[in-house]
Each structure stands twice: as C-alpha cells, then as structure tokens.
Short mmCIF file of C-alpha atoms in Angstrom, two decimals:
data_model
loop_
_atom_site.label_atom_id
_atom_site.label_comp_id
_atom_site.label_asym_id
_atom_site.label_seq_id
_atom_site.Cartn_x
_atom_site.Cartn_y
_atom_site.Cartn_z
CA ILE I 1 85.09 7.40 110.41
CA PRO I 2 88.90 7.65 110.82
CA ILE I 3 89.09 4.63 113.13
CA GLY I 4 86.99 2.58 110.78
CA THR I 5 89.00 3.67 107.74
CA ILE I 6 92.34 2.92 109.50
CA ALA I 7 91.01 -0.47 110.61
CA ALA I 8 89.81 -1.34 107.09
CA VAL I 9 93.08 -0.25 105.47
CA SER I 10 95.14 -2.02 108.09
CA THR I 11 93.19 -5.28 107.72
CA ALA I 12 93.63 -5.18 103.98
CA PHE I 13 97.35 -4.42 104.39
CA VAL I 14 97.84 -7.40 106.68
CA CYS I 15 95.92 -9.72 104.31
CA TYR I 16 98.09 -8.58 101.42
CA ILE I 17 101.24 -9.11 103.39
CA PHE I 18 100.10 -12.64 104.22
CA LEU I 19 99.31 -13.25 100.51
CA ILE I 20 102.75 -12.00 99.48
CA LEU I 21 104.51 -14.14 102.12
CA GLY I 22 102.36 -17.16 101.17
CA GLN I 23 103.16 -16.78 97.49
CA ALA I 24 106.87 -16.20 98.16
CA GLY I 25 107.03 -19.34 100.24
CA THR I 26 105.14 -21.56 97.85
CA MET I 27 106.09 -20.54 94.29
CA ASN I 28 109.36 -20.30 92.52
CA ARG I 29 110.96 -16.99 91.51
CA GLU I 30 110.34 -17.32 87.71
CA ALA I 31 106.66 -17.93 88.28
CA LEU I 32 106.36 -14.81 90.47
CA GLN I 33 108.30 -12.69 88.04
CA PHE I 34 106.91 -13.73 84.66
CA ASP I 35 103.68 -15.68 85.10
CA MET I 36 100.78 -13.16 84.97
CA ASN I 37 98.33 -15.97 85.94
CA VAL I 38 100.33 -17.25 88.84
CA MET I 39 97.33 -16.76 91.26
CA GLN I 40 95.11 -18.94 89.05
CA HIS I 41 97.73 -21.76 88.84
CA SER I 42 98.04 -21.88 92.67
CA THR I 43 94.43 -21.94 93.75
CA PRO I 44 91.78 -24.68 93.87
CA TRP I 45 89.36 -25.43 91.05
CA HIS I 46 92.02 -24.83 88.34
CA GLY I 47 91.91 -21.03 88.86
CA ASN I 48 88.18 -20.63 88.90
CA PHE I 49 88.44 -19.62 92.51
CA VAL I 50 90.39 -16.44 91.50
CA VAL I 51 88.00 -15.71 88.59
CA VAL I 52 84.96 -16.00 90.97
CA GLY I 53 86.67 -13.65 93.42
CA VAL I 54 87.61 -11.02 90.81
CA THR I 55 84.16 -11.24 89.31
CA ALA I 56 82.45 -10.69 92.67
CA ALA I 57 84.78 -7.85 93.54
CA CYS I 58 84.15 -6.16 90.17
CA LEU I 59 80.38 -6.53 90.40
CA SER I 60 80.38 -5.23 93.97
CA THR I 61 82.43 -2.25 93.04
CA ALA I 62 80.37 -1.44 89.93
CA LEU I 63 77.05 -1.73 91.82
CA GLY I 64 78.42 0.40 94.72
CA SER I 65 79.69 3.03 92.32
CA MET I 66 76.54 3.11 90.22
CA PHE I 67 74.16 3.40 93.21
CA GLY I 68 76.49 5.62 95.23
CA SER I 69 76.89 8.08 92.31
CA ALA I 70 73.08 8.07 91.89
CA ARG I 71 72.54 9.05 95.51
CA ILE I 72 75.16 11.85 95.17
CA LEU I 73 73.40 13.09 91.96
CA GLN I 74 70.07 12.98 93.80
CA ALA I 75 71.58 15.07 96.67
CA ILE I 76 73.09 17.56 94.22
CA ALA I 77 69.72 17.93 92.50
CA ARG I 78 67.91 18.37 95.80
CA ASP I 79 70.35 21.07 96.90
CA GLU I 80 69.79 22.88 93.57
CA ILE I 81 73.49 23.29 92.99
CA PHE I 82 73.02 23.16 89.21
CA PRO I 83 69.90 24.36 87.43
CA GLY I 84 67.69 22.03 85.47
CA MET I 85 68.36 18.85 87.52
CA GLN I 86 65.00 18.61 89.29
CA TRP I 87 64.20 15.41 87.57
CA PHE I 88 67.06 13.61 89.44
CA ALA I 89 65.86 14.93 92.81
CA GLN I 90 62.89 12.62 92.78
CA GLY I 91 62.95 9.36 94.73
CA THR I 92 60.62 6.44 94.93
CA ALA I 93 57.68 6.61 97.33
CA GLN I 94 59.04 3.66 99.34
CA GLY I 95 62.72 4.06 100.41
CA ASP I 96 63.41 7.28 98.43
CA GLU I 97 65.50 5.35 95.92
CA PRO I 98 66.99 7.69 93.23
CA ARG I 99 65.62 5.75 90.25
CA ASN I 100 66.03 8.60 87.72
CA ALA I 101 69.62 9.13 88.85
CA ILE I 102 70.24 5.34 88.67
CA ILE I 103 69.06 5.34 85.04
CA LEU I 104 71.53 8.12 84.15
CA SER I 105 74.36 6.34 86.02
CA PHE I 106 73.52 3.12 84.11
CA PHE I 107 73.70 4.87 80.68
CA LEU I 108 76.91 6.64 81.60
CA ALA I 109 78.41 3.34 82.70
CA GLU I 110 77.28 1.63 79.51
CA PHE I 111 78.69 4.44 77.35
CA ALA I 112 82.05 3.93 79.08
CA ILE I 113 81.91 0.16 78.50
CA LEU I 114 80.91 0.61 74.91
CA LEU I 115 84.01 2.76 74.27
CA GLY I 116 85.50 -0.65 73.79
CA ASN I 117 88.73 -0.35 75.70
CA LEU I 118 88.80 -0.15 79.47
CA ASP I 119 92.42 0.97 79.25
CA ASP I 120 91.12 4.22 77.90
CA VAL I 121 88.54 4.68 80.69
CA ALA I 122 90.87 3.79 83.57
CA PRO I 123 93.02 6.89 83.47
CA ILE I 124 89.97 9.17 83.31
CA LEU I 125 88.41 7.51 86.32
CA THR I 126 91.74 7.49 88.18
CA ASN I 127 92.21 11.21 87.62
CA PHE I 128 88.73 12.07 88.81
CA PHE I 129 89.22 9.95 91.97
CA LEU I 130 92.68 11.60 92.58
CA LEU I 131 91.15 15.04 92.06
CA THR I 132 88.42 14.25 94.61
CA TYR I 133 91.05 13.35 97.26
CA CYS I 134 93.12 16.35 96.20
CA LEU I 135 90.19 18.71 96.67
CA VAL I 136 89.15 17.16 99.99
CA ASN I 137 92.72 17.83 101.32
CA LEU I 138 92.66 21.36 99.92
CA ALA I 139 89.19 21.97 101.58
CA CYS I 140 90.54 20.75 104.95
CA PHE I 141 93.60 22.86 104.64
CA LEU I 142 91.51 26.00 103.74
CA LEU I 143 89.05 25.36 106.61
CA ILE I 144 91.93 25.31 109.09
CA ALA I 145 93.72 28.17 107.48
CA SER I 146 90.57 30.42 107.55
CA SER I 147 89.82 29.46 111.23
CA VAL I 148 86.32 28.38 110.49
CA PRO I 149 84.75 27.77 114.02
CA ASN I 150 82.61 24.76 112.90
CA PHE I 151 85.47 22.78 111.54
CA ARG I 152 86.86 20.77 114.49
CA PRO I 153 88.32 17.53 113.32
CA THR I 154 88.16 14.91 116.13
CA TYR I 155 90.96 12.82 114.71
CA ARG I 156 93.94 13.44 117.04
CA ALA I 157 96.67 13.02 114.38
CA TYR I 158 95.06 15.64 112.07
CA ASP I 159 97.39 18.52 111.12
CA TRP I 160 96.99 21.19 108.46
CA LYS I 161 100.41 20.32 107.08
CA ILE I 162 99.26 16.82 106.21
CA SER I 163 96.31 18.22 104.25
CA LEU I 164 98.47 20.71 102.39
CA PHE I 165 101.10 18.02 101.65
CA GLY I 166 98.34 15.60 100.48
CA PHE I 167 96.89 18.27 98.19
CA ILE I 168 100.30 19.12 96.64
CA PHE I 169 101.40 15.47 96.33
CA ILE I 170 98.21 14.19 94.77
CA PHE I 171 98.08 17.10 92.34
CA PHE I 172 101.72 16.28 91.30
CA VAL I 173 100.96 12.53 91.03
CA MET I 174 97.92 13.31 88.72
CA PHE I 175 100.12 15.21 86.23
CA TYR I 176 103.03 12.83 86.60
CA LEU I 177 100.92 9.77 85.65
CA GLN I 178 98.90 11.25 82.75
CA TRP I 179 99.22 14.99 82.27
CA LEU I 180 96.63 15.23 79.52
CA TYR I 181 93.95 13.31 81.49
CA ALA I 182 94.82 15.35 84.58
CA LEU I 183 94.44 18.60 82.69
CA VAL I 184 91.04 17.54 81.26
CA ALA I 185 89.91 16.47 84.77
CA VAL I 186 90.94 19.80 86.27
CA LEU I 187 89.22 21.72 83.48
CA VAL I 188 85.95 19.68 83.83
CA VAL I 189 85.88 20.31 87.61
#
C-alpha cells in the first residue's frame, strides 16, 4: 500500500507540475491571476473539455464515496459495533452487495445536496476526513508506544515521531480552518 500510495501521489504531483508549467508558458499573467475560468478558455471545444473532465471526476468521486461508505457501514453492522444495525449487515445473494447500506448512503447524500449550499457541506466533510487521518496517526502512534507485538509496519521510513507529528498537526489544522466544525466533528466521533 505505501508504494502504491507514493506512486499515485507522485504521479499526480508530476502531472500538476506539468499543468502549472504549461499554463505559465502559454497564458499571460493577468489571465492566471484574475480569470477564474482560465482553464476553460485554453482548452479545446470552447471549455467543454474541462467541464466533461470535472463532471467525470465528480461522478467518480461521488459513486466511490457512496459505495465505499456503504461497504464500511455493512462491515460495522456485521461486526456488531453498534446495536440495532443488523439490517445493514445484509448483502445481496450474488456478490454480497450492501444494498440496504447503499440506500442509506443515497439518502444521506441527497439530504446533504438538498441543504442547498455545498459551501456549507464542504467544511463538515473536510473536518471528518481530517479527523479520520488524525485518528489513524494517533492509532499508529499508540500502537508503537504500547509495543503491541502484532503491529509491525513494513514501510521502512515509518517512525512513531511522524505519526505523533501528523496527529498534532492535523488536529491543529482542523481547528485553525474552522474551529466550530472541528469541535462538532470531534464531539460526534
């Protein structure tokens, strides 16, 4: 997983660097500073190329999140972590698809969309993602600090100081960006 993650992030980083250099070499300074649609003005099909790309990325992310969260909900229900969730543990006969959990994920996503302003939803989601990364770092630090024998990370560059720093830094960033949303996310978890 670490090698794949580093390869994916590095590939995306290189692509973004080429995009930045390409834009810097082909557009004037004013367009780069003030034109919020500069990408659409510089692509084929009068900007439709960018719209199609952004639409595909959004749909891919939305479907991945909806189906990924449904599988996580199914696993939580099967492990009986919270009482009264047996309905979500069921899967289809063929493929064990978490249809009941998908239905709940769909309605939660629709509720968020129907709030009417995605700018209100974005900080909430951002804080829950940041809290997830924060708790993963904390868990890794605590596993090393408690000398659990079955926690043996194979990643050579792993160090407990990085996990502790990641936990503290992400926790700080959460409250720095939106302290109220961060507080709500921490209280919910």
